[in-house]
Amino acid sequence: MLGYHHMKEVLIGNNIFLFLKKKTANTLVVFSHSLSDTHESDLAKKITQKLYNAGIAVALYDFSFTKKGVKPSGDLSREVNELDFVVSTVSKKIQPEKIVLIGKSLGGVVSAIYCSKNVSATILSVFIIGFPFKLGFPPRLELLKDQDPILPDYVSQYDNLFKSIKTRVFVIQGDSDDLGEIDECKDFFIKHNNCTLNIVENSTHGFTSPDNKNITHYDKCAELILDKINTYENKQK
């Protein structure tokens, strides 16, 4: 797999990594990582490479909690502000016509919250890769360590969030994702007309095979994202 060093990179400050072939791009993607990853995750690399090759600019960054070794903020407000800073900073630099937000798990929730507060026509769509449904909203990360957790009323909590989002939402979910079971996700997202659920077969929350973690589905995620961006972007023209 190609690493980031095979692409043209522009470092903005000390925490925004922008990949683009030319000085400007019509479409900018901003990728937000999950709780346990950084901008250098293998999934982020696969997606970045795929979009970069298609002429799409991609900005990656790290949430401050990864560098400080602390927990995310309880309501994710700090993380939403950090995403807002990245979007505005990179937008000023390359002035894209459209912006697409992509987030893995926690990063996807942060991106969704951002879209619920930001009604700019520049935001074309948001992708949530691995929707952590059962952790509730905002995600109760302590449930990950509990052997027999008392689950929150996550359905109604997320209902309120997605009702406030006007942007197109694409959810990419593994069929063996224990944090967001497929049947529940189907029942939930069918109620929201702006949401589309895309299922990756034989895939966990981390988009690896449930039988062999060395088998990944990162390429499938990247292909789905590029296809949806191209298809939906063309419809808006």
Short mmCIF file of N, CA and C in Angstrom, two decimals, residues 162-229:
data_model
loop_
_atom_site.label_atom_id
_atom_site.label_comp_id
_atom_site.label_asym_id
_atom_site.label_seq_id
_atom_site.Cartn_x
_atom_site.Cartn_y
_atom_site.Cartn_z
N PHE A 162 -30.04 13.49 13.96
CA PHE A 162 -30.20 13.38 12.52
C PHE A 162 -31.38 14.17 11.98
N LYS A 163 -32.35 14.46 12.81
CA LYS A 163 -33.45 15.34 12.39
C LYS A 163 -32.95 16.75 12.13
N SER A 164 -31.86 17.12 12.78
CA SER A 164 -31.34 18.48 12.65
C SER A 164 -30.31 18.61 11.53
N ILE A 165 -30.00 17.52 10.85
CA ILE A 165 -29.03 17.54 9.77
C ILE A 165 -29.74 17.63 8.42
N LYS A 166 -29.43 18.65 7.65
CA LYS A 166 -30.03 18.82 6.33
C LYS A 166 -29.12 18.30 5.22
N THR A 167 -27.87 18.11 5.55
CA THR A 167 -26.88 17.62 4.59
C THR A 167 -27.13 16.15 4.27
N ARG A 168 -26.71 15.71 3.09
CA ARG A 168 -26.80 14.30 2.73
C ARG A 168 -25.83 13.50 3.59
N VAL A 169 -26.31 12.38 4.15
CA VAL A 169 -25.51 11.54 5.03
C VAL A 169 -25.38 10.14 4.43
N PHE A 170 -24.15 9.68 4.29
CA PHE A 170 -23.88 8.31 3.84
C PHE A 170 -23.22 7.56 4.99
N VAL A 171 -23.83 6.45 5.38
CA VAL A 171 -23.29 5.63 6.46
C VAL A 171 -22.74 4.35 5.86
N ILE A 172 -21.49 4.03 6.18
CA ILE A 172 -20.86 2.80 5.72
C ILE A 172 -20.66 1.92 6.94
N GLN A 173 -21.32 0.77 6.94
CA GLN A 173 -21.36 -0.07 8.14
C GLN A 173 -21.00 -1.51 7.81
N GLY A 174 -20.13 -2.12 8.64
CA GLY A 174 -19.83 -3.53 8.48
C GLY A 174 -20.99 -4.38 8.96
N ASP A 175 -21.23 -5.49 8.31
CA ASP A 175 -22.37 -6.34 8.69
C ASP A 175 -22.13 -7.10 9.99
N SER A 176 -20.91 -7.05 10.51
CA SER A 176 -20.60 -7.68 11.80
C SER A 176 -20.15 -6.64 12.82
N ASP A 177 -20.63 -5.42 12.67
CA ASP A 177 -20.27 -4.32 13.57
C ASP A 177 -21.07 -4.46 14.87
N ASP A 178 -20.36 -4.71 15.99
CA ASP A 178 -21.05 -4.91 17.27
C ASP A 178 -21.47 -3.60 17.92
N LEU A 179 -20.98 -2.47 17.44
CA LEU A 179 -21.39 -1.18 18.00
C LEU A 179 -22.57 -0.57 17.24
N GLY A 180 -22.89 -1.15 16.12
CA GLY A 180 -24.03 -0.68 15.33
C GLY A 180 -24.54 -1.83 14.47
N GLU A 181 -25.39 -2.66 15.07
CA GLU A 181 -25.86 -3.85 14.36
C GLU A 181 -26.71 -3.45 13.16
N ILE A 182 -26.55 -4.21 12.08
CA ILE A 182 -27.13 -3.86 10.80
C ILE A 182 -28.65 -3.71 10.84
N ASP A 183 -29.35 -4.62 11.47
CA ASP A 183 -30.81 -4.54 11.50
C ASP A 183 -31.27 -3.26 12.20
N GLU A 184 -30.60 -2.92 13.30
CA GLU A 184 -30.93 -1.68 14.01
C GLU A 184 -30.63 -0.46 13.15
N CYS A 185 -29.51 -0.49 12.46
CA CYS A 185 -29.14 0.63 11.60
C CYS A 185 -30.15 0.79 10.46
N LYS A 186 -30.58 -0.32 9.89
CA LYS A 186 -31.58 -0.27 8.82
C LYS A 186 -32.87 0.38 9.33
N ASP A 187 -33.34 -0.09 10.48
CA ASP A 187 -34.58 0.45 11.05
C ASP A 187 -34.45 1.93 11.37
N PHE A 188 -33.27 2.34 11.79
CA PHE A 188 -33.07 3.73 12.18
C PHE A 188 -32.97 4.65 10.97
N PHE A 189 -32.10 4.33 10.04
CA PHE A 189 -31.83 5.26 8.94
C PHE A 189 -32.93 5.33 7.90
N ILE A 190 -33.79 4.32 7.87
CA ILE A 190 -34.91 4.37 6.93
C ILE A 190 -35.88 5.49 7.28
N LYS A 191 -35.83 5.95 8.53
CA LYS A 191 -36.71 7.03 8.99
C LYS A 191 -36.19 8.40 8.56
N HIS A 192 -34.95 8.46 8.10
CA HIS A 192 -34.33 9.74 7.77
C HIS A 192 -34.05 9.78 6.27
N ASN A 193 -34.79 10.59 5.55
CA ASN A 193 -34.75 10.59 4.09
C ASN A 193 -33.41 11.05 3.53
N ASN A 194 -32.67 11.80 4.31
CA ASN A 194 -31.39 12.30 3.82
C ASN A 194 -30.23 11.33 4.09
N CYS A 195 -30.55 10.16 4.65
CA CYS A 195 -29.50 9.19 5.02
C CYS A 195 -29.56 7.95 4.14
N THR A 196 -28.39 7.45 3.78
CA THR A 196 -28.28 6.21 3.02
C THR A 196 -27.32 5.28 3.74
N LEU A 197 -27.77 4.03 3.97
CA LEU A 197 -26.94 3.03 4.64
C LEU A 197 -26.31 2.11 3.60
N ASN A 198 -24.98 2.00 3.65
CA ASN A 198 -24.22 1.13 2.74
C ASN A 198 -23.53 0.06 3.57
N ILE A 199 -23.77 -1.20 3.24
CA ILE A 199 -23.28 -2.32 4.05
C ILE A 199 -22.06 -2.97 3.41
N VAL A 200 -21.02 -3.16 4.22
CA VAL A 200 -19.83 -3.88 3.78
C VAL A 200 -19.88 -5.27 4.39
N GLU A 201 -19.92 -6.28 3.56
CA GLU A 201 -20.08 -7.67 4.03
C GLU A 201 -18.81 -8.21 4.68
N ASN A 202 -19.03 -9.11 5.63
CA ASN A 202 -17.95 -9.79 6.34
C ASN A 202 -16.98 -8.80 6.97
N SER A 203 -17.55 -7.79 7.63
CA SER A 203 -16.74 -6.69 8.15
C SER A 203 -17.17 -6.28 9.55
N THR A 204 -16.19 -6.01 10.41
CA THR A 204 -16.43 -5.57 11.78
C THR A 204 -16.48 -4.04 11.85
N HIS A 205 -16.54 -3.52 13.07
CA HIS A 205 -16.51 -2.07 13.26
C HIS A 205 -15.21 -1.46 12.74
N GLY A 206 -14.13 -2.23 12.81
CA GLY A 206 -12.84 -1.75 12.32
C GLY A 206 -12.61 -2.06 10.85
N PHE A 207 -13.63 -2.62 10.19
CA PHE A 207 -13.57 -2.99 8.79
C PHE A 207 -12.48 -4.01 8.48
N THR A 208 -12.42 -4.99 9.37
CA THR A 208 -11.63 -6.19 9.15
C THR A 208 -12.58 -7.37 9.17
N SER A 209 -12.09 -8.51 8.69
CA SER A 209 -12.91 -9.72 8.72
C SER A 209 -13.08 -10.19 10.16
N PRO A 210 -14.29 -10.62 10.56
CA PRO A 210 -14.48 -11.10 11.93
C PRO A 210 -13.69 -12.38 12.23
N ASP A 211 -13.27 -13.07 11.19
CA ASP A 211 -12.51 -14.32 11.36
C ASP A 211 -11.00 -14.12 11.22
N ASN A 212 -10.60 -13.02 10.61
CA ASN A 212 -9.18 -12.79 10.38
C ASN A 212 -8.92 -11.29 10.29
N LYS A 213 -8.32 -10.72 11.32
CA LYS A 213 -8.09 -9.27 11.37
C LYS A 213 -7.11 -8.79 10.30
N ASN A 214 -6.36 -9.72 9.71
CA ASN A 214 -5.43 -9.33 8.66
C ASN A 214 -6.13 -9.07 7.33
N ILE A 215 -7.38 -9.49 7.23
CA ILE A 215 -8.17 -9.24 6.02
C ILE A 215 -8.98 -7.96 6.26
N THR A 216 -8.67 -6.93 5.48
CA THR A 216 -9.33 -5.64 5.66
C THR A 216 -10.25 -5.32 4.48
N HIS A 217 -11.15 -4.36 4.73
CA HIS A 217 -12.08 -3.91 3.70
C HIS A 217 -11.94 -2.41 3.47
N TYR A 218 -10.72 -1.91 3.66
CA TYR A 218 -10.46 -0.49 3.49
C TYR A 218 -10.66 -0.05 2.03
N ASP A 219 -10.25 -0.91 1.10
CA ASP A 219 -10.42 -0.58 -0.32
C ASP A 219 -11.89 -0.43 -0.67
N LYS A 220 -12.71 -1.31 -0.12
CA LYS A 220 -14.15 -1.25 -0.39
C LYS A 220 -14.73 0.06 0.13
N CYS A 221 -14.32 0.47 1.32
CA CYS A 221 -14.78 1.74 1.89
C CYS A 221 -14.38 2.91 0.99
N ALA A 222 -13.13 2.90 0.54
CA ALA A 222 -12.63 3.98 -0.32
C ALA A 222 -13.39 4.04 -1.63
N GLU A 223 -13.66 2.87 -2.22
CA GLU A 223 -14.41 2.82 -3.48
C GLU A 223 -15.83 3.33 -3.31
N LEU A 224 -16.46 2.95 -2.22
CA LEU A 224 -17.83 3.41 -1.94
C LEU A 224 -17.87 4.93 -1.81
N ILE A 225 -16.91 5.47 -1.09
CA ILE A 225 -16.88 6.92 -0.85
C ILE A 225 -16.69 7.68 -2.16
N LEU A 226 -15.73 7.26 -2.96
CA LEU A 226 -15.49 7.94 -4.23
C LEU A 226 -16.71 7.86 -5.14
N ASP A 227 -17.32 6.69 -5.21
CA ASP A 227 -18.51 6.52 -6.05
C ASP A 227 -19.65 7.43 -5.60
N LYS A 228 -19.88 7.49 -4.28
CA LYS A 228 -20.97 8.32 -3.76
C LYS A 228 -20.69 9.80 -3.97
N ILE A 229 -19.44 10.21 -3.79
CA ILE A 229 -19.10 11.61 -4.00
C ILE A 229 -19.35 11.99 -5.46
#
